[in-house]
Amino acid sequence: AKTVTFWGQANQSVTMTWNDLSAECVQPDPVVETRPSTSAPSIPAGMKCACMVDQQSTAINPNCPVIVYKGKTFWAFSYIDNRMSMGIVAYDASGKVCTTWEKPGARYVYKITVDNTAKTVTFWGQANQSVTMTWAELSM
């Protein structure tokens, strides 16, 4: 019958089909974590890890905000040539680069926020400028 029955207290049971058991898990929302800047995986050519303490400071923060989502970790790097863009880089669990985006409009990340309603992630940088990506974009 391709079913599994789970028996519990008072001889109560729940029976599920194999299809029910193999259904994909619901993906949790993106999570913001803090990582030491020294733990950044291999940084693509032309980019640098330069996280700031806050939007006004020029002080480098030894810790960087990152996004963890769907088995990947997303770092927001700045460019060596100082352009007003962030290099958003997705890494897999082994530290291999999966995808890279150049997002103009901000540099020197200091915080990341997640909007669960709009399903967006915003990377905040120097002078409180920001770039926003959708969860769908991060899933590519």
PDB file of N, CA, C and O in Angstrom, residues 67-131:
ATOM      1  N   ILE A  67      23.727  36.666   4.667  1.00  0.00           N
ATOM      2  CA  ILE A  67      22.420  36.021   4.571  1.00  0.00           C
ATOM      3  C   ILE A  67      22.650  34.535   4.385  1.00  0.00           C
ATOM      4  O   ILE A  67      23.488  34.124   3.575  1.00  0.00           O
ATOM      5  N   VAL A  68      21.896  33.727   5.120  1.00  0.00           N
ATOM      6  CA  VAL A  68      21.890  32.280   4.922  1.00  0.00           C
ATOM      7  C   VAL A  68      20.496  31.923   4.424  1.00  0.00           C
ATOM      8  O   VAL A  68      19.498  32.254   5.058  1.00  0.00           O
ATOM      9  N   TYR A  69      20.475  31.275   3.237  1.00  0.00           N
ATOM     10  CA  TYR A  69      19.180  30.993   2.607  1.00  0.00           C
ATOM     11  C   TYR A  69      19.337  29.855   1.612  1.00  0.00           C
ATOM     12  O   TYR A  69      20.226  29.877   0.763  1.00  0.00           O
ATOM     13  N   LYS A  70      18.464  28.865   1.739  1.00  0.00           N
ATOM     14  CA  LYS A  70      18.417  27.721   0.826  1.00  0.00           C
ATOM     15  C   LYS A  70      19.777  27.054   0.623  1.00  0.00           C
ATOM     16  O   LYS A  70      20.184  26.760  -0.488  1.00  0.00           O
ATOM     17  N   GLY A  71      20.488  26.858   1.728  1.00  0.00           N
ATOM     18  CA  GLY A  71      21.753  26.144   1.671  1.00  0.00           C
ATOM     19  C   GLY A  71      22.931  26.974   1.179  1.00  0.00           C
ATOM     20  O   GLY A  71      24.028  26.451   1.005  1.00  0.00           O
ATOM     21  N   LYS A  72      22.706  28.268   0.968  1.00  0.00           N
ATOM     22  CA  LYS A  72      23.790  29.133   0.502  1.00  0.00           C
ATOM     23  C   LYS A  72      24.023  30.253   1.509  1.00  0.00           C
ATOM     24  O   LYS A  72      23.148  30.615   2.274  1.00  0.00           O
ATOM     25  N   THR A  73      25.232  30.802   1.464  1.00  0.00           N
ATOM     26  CA  THR A  73      25.575  31.970   2.261  1.00  0.00           C
ATOM     27  C   THR A  73      25.901  33.101   1.309  1.00  0.00           C
ATOM     28  O   THR A  73      26.681  32.925   0.368  1.00  0.00           O
ATOM     29  N   PHE A  74      25.273  34.252   1.538  1.00  0.00           N
ATOM     30  CA  PHE A  74      25.419  35.410   0.661  1.00  0.00           C
ATOM     31  C   PHE A  74      26.227  36.489   1.385  1.00  0.00           C
ATOM     32  O   PHE A  74      25.834  36.947   2.451  1.00  0.00           O
ATOM     33  N   TRP A  75      27.346  36.859   0.776  1.00  0.00           N
ATOM     34  CA  TRP A  75      28.204  37.928   1.292  1.00  0.00           C
ATOM     35  C   TRP A  75      28.044  39.151   0.401  1.00  0.00           C
ATOM     36  O   TRP A  75      27.897  39.027  -0.814  1.00  0.00           O
ATOM     37  N   ALA A  76      28.092  40.336   1.000  1.00  0.00           N
ATOM     38  CA  ALA A  76      28.034  41.598   0.259  1.00  0.00           C
ATOM     39  C   ALA A  76      29.425  42.230   0.303  1.00  0.00           C
ATOM     40  O   ALA A  76      29.846  42.731   1.338  1.00  0.00           O
ATOM     41  N   PHE A  77      30.126  42.182  -0.831  1.00  0.00           N
ATOM     42  CA  PHE A  77      31.464  42.751  -0.920  1.00  0.00           C
ATOM     43  C   PHE A  77      31.410  44.112  -1.601  1.00  0.00           C
ATOM     44  O   PHE A  77      30.450  44.436  -2.307  1.00  0.00           O
ATOM     45  N   SER A  78      32.449  44.895  -1.399  1.00  0.00           N
ATOM     46  CA  SER A  78      32.617  46.153  -2.119  1.00  0.00           C
ATOM     47  C   SER A  78      33.657  45.918  -3.211  1.00  0.00           C
ATOM     48  O   SER A  78      34.317  44.885  -3.236  1.00  0.00           O
ATOM     49  N   TYR A  79      33.789  46.897  -4.098  1.00  0.00           N
ATOM     50  CA  TYR A  79      34.731  46.769  -5.209  1.00  0.00           C
ATOM     51  C   TYR A  79      36.027  47.513  -4.910  1.00  0.00           C
ATOM     52  O   TYR A  79      36.007  48.588  -4.303  1.00  0.00           O
ATOM     53  N   ILE A  80      37.130  46.940  -5.342  1.00  0.00           N
ATOM     54  CA  ILE A  80      38.447  47.525  -5.115  1.00  0.00           C
ATOM     55  C   ILE A  80      38.544  48.909  -5.756  1.00  0.00           C
ATOM     56  O   ILE A  80      39.178  49.809  -5.208  1.00  0.00           O
ATOM     57  N   ASP A  81      37.870  49.118  -6.893  1.00  0.00           N
ATOM     58  CA  ASP A  81      37.947  50.413  -7.579  1.00  0.00           C
ATOM     59  C   ASP A  81      37.011  51.459  -6.961  1.00  0.00           C
ATOM     60  O   ASP A  81      36.863  52.553  -7.474  1.00  0.00           O
ATOM     61  N   ASN A  82      36.365  51.100  -5.849  1.00  0.00           N
ATOM     62  CA  ASN A  82      35.560  52.020  -5.046  1.00  0.00           C
ATOM     63  C   ASN A  82      34.270  52.473  -5.732  1.00  0.00           C
ATOM     64  O   ASN A  82      33.688  53.489  -5.363  1.00  0.00           O
ATOM     65  N   ARG A  83      33.784  51.719  -6.715  1.00  0.00           N
ATOM     66  CA  ARG A  83      32.528  52.093  -7.380  1.00  0.00           C
ATOM     67  C   ARG A  83      31.358  51.987  -6.399  1.00  0.00           C
ATOM     68  O   ARG A  83      31.441  51.277  -5.400  1.00  0.00           O
ATOM     69  N   MET A  84      30.285  52.659  -6.691  1.00  0.00           N
ATOM     70  CA  MET A  84      29.101  52.668  -5.831  1.00  0.00           C
ATOM     71  C   MET A  84      28.242  51.447  -6.157  1.00  0.00           C
ATOM     72  O   MET A  84      27.146  51.550  -6.699  1.00  0.00           O
ATOM     73  N   SER A  85      28.749  50.267  -5.820  1.00  0.00           N
ATOM     74  CA  SER A  85      28.051  49.003  -6.056  1.00  0.00           C
ATOM     75  C   SER A  85      28.477  47.996  -5.008  1.00  0.00           C
ATOM     76  O   SER A  85      29.572  48.096  -4.448  1.00  0.00           O
ATOM     77  N   MET A  86      27.612  47.034  -4.794  1.00  0.00           N
ATOM     78  CA  MET A  86      27.964  45.886  -3.961  1.00  0.00           C
ATOM     79  C   MET A  86      28.040  44.658  -4.858  1.00  0.00           C
ATOM     80  O   MET A  86      27.237  44.502  -5.779  1.00  0.00           O
ATOM     81  N   GLY A  87      28.985  43.819  -4.566  1.00  0.00           N
ATOM     82  CA  GLY A  87      29.075  42.523  -5.220  1.00  0.00           C
ATOM     83  C   GLY A  87      28.455  41.501  -4.286  1.00  0.00           C
ATOM     84  O   GLY A  87      29.041  41.171  -3.254  1.00  0.00           O
ATOM     85  N   ILE A  88      27.278  41.047  -4.603  1.00  0.00           N
ATOM     86  CA  ILE A  88      26.597  40.046  -3.782  1.00  0.00           C
ATOM     87  C   ILE A  88      27.020  38.678  -4.322  1.00  0.00           C
ATOM     88  O   ILE A  88      26.816  38.386  -5.498  1.00  0.00           O
ATOM     89  N   VAL A  89      27.618  37.868  -3.457  1.00  0.00           N
ATOM     90  CA  VAL A  89      28.168  36.586  -3.891  1.00  0.00           C
ATOM     91  C   VAL A  89      27.542  35.460  -3.073  1.00  0.00           C
ATOM     92  O   VAL A  89      27.540  35.509  -1.847  1.00  0.00           O
ATOM     93  N   ALA A  90      27.001  34.469  -3.782  1.00  0.00           N
ATOM     94  CA  ALA A  90      26.396  33.293  -3.150  1.00  0.00           C
ATOM     95  C   ALA A  90      27.416  32.163  -3.146  1.00  0.00           C
ATOM     96  O   ALA A  90      28.012  31.853  -4.184  1.00  0.00           O
ATOM     97  N   TYR A  91      27.601  31.561  -1.970  1.00  0.00           N
ATOM     98  CA  TYR A  91      28.514  30.430  -1.808  1.00  0.00           C
ATOM     99  C   TYR A  91      27.736  29.202  -1.361  1.00  0.00           C
ATOM    100  O   TYR A  91      26.803  29.317  -0.559  1.00  0.00           O
ATOM    101  N   ASP A  92      28.156  28.031  -1.838  1.00  0.00           N
ATOM    102  CA  ASP A  92      27.553  26.797  -1.332  1.00  0.00           C
ATOM    103  C   ASP A  92      28.250  26.403  -0.027  1.00  0.00           C
ATOM    104  O   ASP A  92      29.148  27.115   0.447  1.00  0.00           O
ATOM    105  N   ALA A  93      27.838  25.287   0.544  1.00  0.00           N
ATOM    106  CA  ALA A  93      28.359  24.853   1.849  1.00  0.00           C
ATOM    107  C   ALA A  93      29.863  24.594   1.821  1.00  0.00           C
ATOM    108  O   ALA A  93      30.534  24.709   2.848  1.00  0.00           O
ATOM    109  N   SER A  94      30.420  24.277   0.655  1.00  0.00           N
ATOM    110  CA  SER A  94      31.862  24.017   0.563  1.00  0.00           C
ATOM    111  C   SER A  94      32.666  25.291   0.312  1.00  0.00           C
ATOM    112  O   SER A  94      33.890  25.244   0.234  1.00  0.00           O
ATOM    113  N   GLY A  95      31.999  26.445   0.174  1.00  0.00           N
ATOM    114  CA  GLY A  95      32.691  27.707  -0.063  1.00  0.00           C
ATOM    115  C   GLY A  95      32.907  28.028  -1.533  1.00  0.00           C
ATOM    116  O   GLY A  95      33.596  28.985  -1.874  1.00  0.00           O
ATOM    117  N   LYS A  96      32.282  27.267  -2.408  1.00  0.00           N
ATOM    118  CA  LYS A  96      32.393  27.494  -3.854  1.00  0.00           C
ATOM    119  C   LYS A  96      31.410  28.588  -4.271  1.00  0.00           C
ATOM    120  O   LYS A  96      30.256  28.596  -3.840  1.00  0.00           O
ATOM    121  N   VAL A  97      31.874  29.502  -5.126  1.00  0.00           N
ATOM    122  CA  VAL A  97      31.003  30.559  -5.644  1.00  0.00           C
ATOM    123  C   VAL A  97      29.938  29.935  -6.533  1.00  0.00           C
ATOM    124  O   VAL A  97      30.243  29.185  -7.457  1.00  0.00           O
ATOM    125  N   CYS A  98      28.681  30.239  -6.237  1.00  0.00           N
ATOM    126  CA  CYS A  98      27.546  29.748  -7.044  1.00  0.00           C
ATOM    127  C   CYS A  98      27.075  30.808  -8.022  1.00  0.00           C
ATOM    128  O   CYS A  98      26.817  30.524  -9.183  1.00  0.00           O
ATOM    129  N   THR A  99      26.904  32.039  -7.537  1.00  0.00           N
ATOM    130  CA  THR A  99      26.384  33.133  -8.341  1.00  0.00           C
ATOM    131  C   THR A  99      26.946  34.447  -7.815  1.00  0.00           C
ATOM    132  O   THR A  99      27.195  34.575  -6.619  1.00  0.00           O
ATOM    133  N   THR A 100      27.103  35.404  -8.719  1.00  0.00           N
ATOM    134  CA  THR A 100      27.571  36.741  -8.345  1.00  0.00           C
ATOM    135  C   THR A 100      26.675  37.767  -9.035  1.00  0.00           C
ATOM    136  O   THR A 100      26.347  37.618 -10.204  1.00  0.00           O
ATOM    137  N   TRP A 101      26.281  38.789  -8.286  1.00  0.00           N
ATOM    138  CA  TRP A 101      25.513  39.905  -8.833  1.00  0.00           C
ATOM    139  C   TRP A 101      26.248  41.197  -8.527  1.00  0.00           C
ATOM    140  O   TRP A 101      26.770  41.366  -7.427  1.00  0.00           O
ATOM    141  N   GLU A 102      26.246  42.133  -9.453  1.00  0.00           N
ATOM    142  CA  GLU A 102      26.685  43.486  -9.148  1.00  0.00           C
ATOM    143  C   GLU A 102      25.428  44.310  -8.950  1.00  0.00           C
ATOM    144  O   GLU A 102      24.571  44.384  -9.844  1.00  0.00           O
ATOM    145  N   LYS A 103      25.293  44.913  -7.767  1.00  0.00           N
ATOM    146  CA  LYS A 103      24.102  45.701  -7.434  1.00  0.00           C
ATOM    147  C   LYS A 103      24.511  47.157  -7.169  1.00  0.00           C
ATOM    148  O   LYS A 103      25.035  47.490  -6.105  1.00  0.00           O
ATOM    149  N   PRO A 104      24.305  48.035  -8.143  1.00  0.00           N
ATOM    150  CA  PRO A 104      24.657  49.440  -7.978  1.00  0.00           C
ATOM    151  C   PRO A 104      23.765  50.144  -6.953  1.00  0.00           C
ATOM    152  O   PRO A 104      22.613  49.769  -6.771  1.00  0.00           O
ATOM    153  N   GLY A 105      24.335  51.183  -6.316  1.00  0.00           N
ATOM    154  CA  GLY A 105      23.543  52.019  -5.421  1.00  0.00           C
ATOM    155  C   GLY A 105      24.059  52.117  -4.007  1.00  0.00           C
ATOM    156  O   GLY A 105      23.644  52.988  -3.264  1.00  0.00           O
ATOM    157  N   ALA A 106      24.975  51.235  -3.611  1.00  0.00           N
ATOM    158  CA  ALA A 106      25.520  51.283  -2.250  1.00  0.00           C
ATOM    159  C   ALA A 106      26.861  50.558  -2.231  1.00  0.00           C
ATOM    160  O   ALA A 106      27.166  49.777  -3.133  1.00  0.00           O
ATOM    161  N   ARG A 107      27.634  50.831  -1.185  1.00  0.00           N
ATOM    162  CA  ARG A 107      28.903  50.120  -0.963  1.00  0.00           C
ATOM    163  C   ARG A 107      29.173  50.066   0.531  1.00  0.00           C
ATOM    164  O   ARG A 107      28.550  50.772   1.313  1.00  0.00           O
ATOM    165  N   TYR A 108      30.099  49.236   0.927  1.00  0.00           N
ATOM    166  CA  TYR A 108      30.521  49.085   2.323  1.00  0.00           C
ATOM    167  C   TYR A 108      29.355  48.700   3.246  1.00  0.00           C
ATOM    168  O   TYR A 108      28.876  49.493   4.042  1.00  0.00           O
ATOM    169  N   VAL A 109      28.919  47.477   3.158  1.00  0.00           N
ATOM    170  CA  VAL A 109      27.776  46.989   3.926  1.00  0.00           C
ATOM    171  C   VAL A 109      28.012  47.154   5.434  1.00  0.00           C
ATOM    172  O   VAL A 109      29.128  46.979   5.916  1.00  0.00           O
ATOM    173  N   TYR A 110      26.952  47.504   6.159  1.00  0.00           N
ATOM    174  CA  TYR A 110      27.030  47.526   7.617  1.00  0.00           C
ATOM    175  C   TYR A 110      25.889  46.738   8.262  1.00  0.00           C
ATOM    176  O   TYR A 110      25.996  46.313   9.413  1.00  0.00           O
ATOM    177  N   LYS A 111      24.793  46.531   7.530  1.00  0.00           N
ATOM    178  CA  LYS A 111      23.711  45.691   8.051  1.00  0.00           C
ATOM    179  C   LYS A 111      22.897  45.144   6.891  1.00  0.00           C
ATOM    180  O   LYS A 111      22.940  45.672   5.777  1.00  0.00           O
ATOM    181  N   ILE A 112      22.149  44.081   7.196  1.00  0.00           N
ATOM    182  CA  ILE A 112      21.240  43.476   6.230  1.00  0.00           C
ATOM    183  C   ILE A 112      19.905  43.294   6.935  1.00  0.00           C
ATOM    184  O   ILE A 112      19.866  42.849   8.091  1.00  0.00           O
ATOM    185  N   THR A 113      18.825  43.626   6.236  1.00  0.00           N
ATOM    186  CA  THR A 113      17.491  43.411   6.800  1.00  0.00           C
ATOM    187  C   THR A 113      16.675  42.521   5.862  1.00  0.00           C
ATOM    188  O   THR A 113      16.901  42.506   4.656  1.00  0.00           O
ATOM    189  N   VAL A 114      15.742  41.786   6.452  1.00  0.00           N
ATOM    190  CA  VAL A 114      14.857  40.893   5.709  1.00  0.00           C
ATOM    191  C   VAL A 114      13.430  41.385   5.897  1.00  0.00           C
ATOM    192  O   VAL A 114      13.001  41.619   7.025  1.00  0.00           O
ATOM    193  N   ASP A 115      12.708  41.560   4.797  1.00  0.00           N
ATOM    194  CA  ASP A 115      11.296  41.929   4.847  1.00  0.00           C
ATOM    195  C   ASP A 115      10.489  40.691   4.458  1.00  0.00           C
ATOM    196  O   ASP A 115      10.418  40.334   3.275  1.00  0.00           O
ATOM    197  N   ASN A 116       9.902  40.032   5.455  1.00  0.00           N
ATOM    198  CA  ASN A 116       9.158  38.797   5.212  1.00  0.00           C
ATOM    199  C   ASN A 116       7.879  39.027   4.413  1.00  0.00           C
ATOM    200  O   ASN A 116       7.426  38.127   3.707  1.00  0.00           O
ATOM    201  N   THR A 117       7.287  40.204   4.510  1.00  0.00           N
ATOM    202  CA  THR A 117       6.065  40.496   3.777  1.00  0.00           C
ATOM    203  C   THR A 117       6.357  40.720   2.295  1.00  0.00           C
ATOM    204  O   THR A 117       5.718  40.128   1.427  1.00  0.00           O
ATOM    205  N   ALA A 118       7.336  41.569   2.017  1.00  0.00           N
ATOM    206  CA  ALA A 118       7.687  41.868   0.627  1.00  0.00           C
ATOM    207  C   ALA A 118       8.581  40.790   0.019  1.00  0.00           C
ATOM    208  O   ALA A 118       8.794  40.787  -1.191  1.00  0.00           O
ATOM    209  N   LYS A 119       9.104  39.897   0.868  1.00  0.00           N
ATOM    210  CA  LYS A 119      10.029  38.846   0.439  1.00  0.00           C
ATOM    211  C   LYS A 119      11.247  39.445  -0.259  1.00  0.00           C
ATOM    212  O   LYS A 119      11.609  39.096  -1.388  1.00  0.00           O
ATOM    213  N   THR A 120      11.894  40.378   0.486  1.00  0.00           N
ATOM    214  CA  THR A 120      13.104  41.022  -0.002  1.00  0.00           C
ATOM    215  C   THR A 120      14.182  41.013   1.074  1.00  0.00           C
ATOM    216  O   THR A 120      13.894  40.860   2.264  1.00  0.00           O
ATOM    217  N   VAL A 121      15.408  41.187   0.617  1.00  0.00           N
ATOM    218  CA  VAL A 121      16.562  41.342   1.497  1.00  0.00           C
ATOM    219  C   VAL A 121      17.223  42.656   1.092  1.00  0.00           C
ATOM    220  O   VAL A 121      17.452  42.900  -0.096  1.00  0.00           O
ATOM    221  N   THR A 122      17.508  43.516   2.073  1.00  0.00           N
ATOM    222  CA  THR A 122      18.138  44.803   1.788  1.00  0.00           C
ATOM    223  C   THR A 122      19.505  44.855   2.439  1.00  0.00           C
ATOM    224  O   THR A 122      19.654  44.559   3.624  1.00  0.00           O
ATOM    225  N   PHE A 123      20.495  45.226   1.624  1.00  0.00           N
ATOM    226  CA  PHE A 123      21.876  45.365   2.064  1.00  0.00           C
ATOM    227  C   PHE A 123      22.131  46.857   2.256  1.00  0.00           C
ATOM    228  O   PHE A 123      22.030  47.632   1.303  1.00  0.00           O
ATOM    229  N   TRP A 124      22.421  47.273   3.492  1.00  0.00           N
ATOM    230  CA  TRP A 124      22.590  48.682   3.846  1.00  0.00           C
ATOM    231  C   TRP A 124      24.071  49.017   3.891  1.00  0.00           C
ATOM    232  O   TRP A 124      24.864  48.278   4.473  1.00  0.00           O
ATOM    233  N   GLY A 125      24.431  50.167   3.300  1.00  0.00           N
ATOM    234  CA  GLY A 125      25.835  50.558   3.238  1.00  0.00           C
ATOM    235  C   GLY A 125      26.079  51.975   3.697  1.00  0.00           C
ATOM    236  O   GLY A 125      25.233  52.608   4.326  1.00  0.00           O
ATOM    237  N   GLN A 126      27.243  52.447   3.340  1.00  0.00           N
ATOM    238  CA  GLN A 126      27.714  53.774   3.693  1.00  0.00           C
ATOM    239  C   GLN A 126      26.651  54.825   3.360  1.00  0.00           C
ATOM    240  O   GLN A 126      25.977  54.736   2.332  1.00  0.00           O
ATOM    241  N   ALA A 127      26.505  55.811   4.248  1.00  0.00           N
ATOM    242  CA  ALA A 127      25.530  56.905   4.104  1.00  0.00           C
ATOM    243  C   ALA A 127      24.100  56.394   4.018  1.00  0.00           C
ATOM    244  O   ALA A 127      23.222  57.044   3.468  1.00  0.00           O
ATOM    245  N   ASN A 128      23.867  55.206   4.573  1.00  0.00           N
ATOM    246  CA  ASN A 128      22.553  54.573   4.639  1.00  0.00           C
ATOM    247  C   ASN A 128      21.950  54.313   3.254  1.00  0.00           C
ATOM    248  O   ASN A 128      20.740  54.187   3.117  1.00  0.00           O
ATOM    249  N   GLN A 129      22.803  54.207   2.247  1.00  0.00           N
ATOM    250  CA  GLN A 129      22.328  53.820   0.924  1.00  0.00           C
ATOM    251  C   GLN A 129      22.133  52.310   0.927  1.00  0.00           C
ATOM    252  O   GLN A 129      22.752  51.594   1.718  1.00  0.00           O
ATOM    253  N   SER A 130      21.276  51.815   0.035  1.00  0.00           N
ATOM    254  CA  SER A 130      20.954  50.393   0.087  1.00  0.00           C
ATOM    255  C   SER A 130      20.704  49.810  -1.300  1.00  0.00           C
ATOM    256  O   SER A 130      20.428  50.554  -2.250  1.00  0.00           O
ATOM    257  N   VAL A 131      20.809  48.506  -1.358  1.00  0.00           N
ATOM    258  CA  VAL A 131      20.384  47.741  -2.529  1.00  0.00           C
ATOM    259  C   VAL A 131      19.493  46.617  -2.026  1.00  0.00           C
ATOM    260  O   VAL A 131      19.711  46.074  -0.942  1.00  0.00           O
TER     261      VAL A 131
END
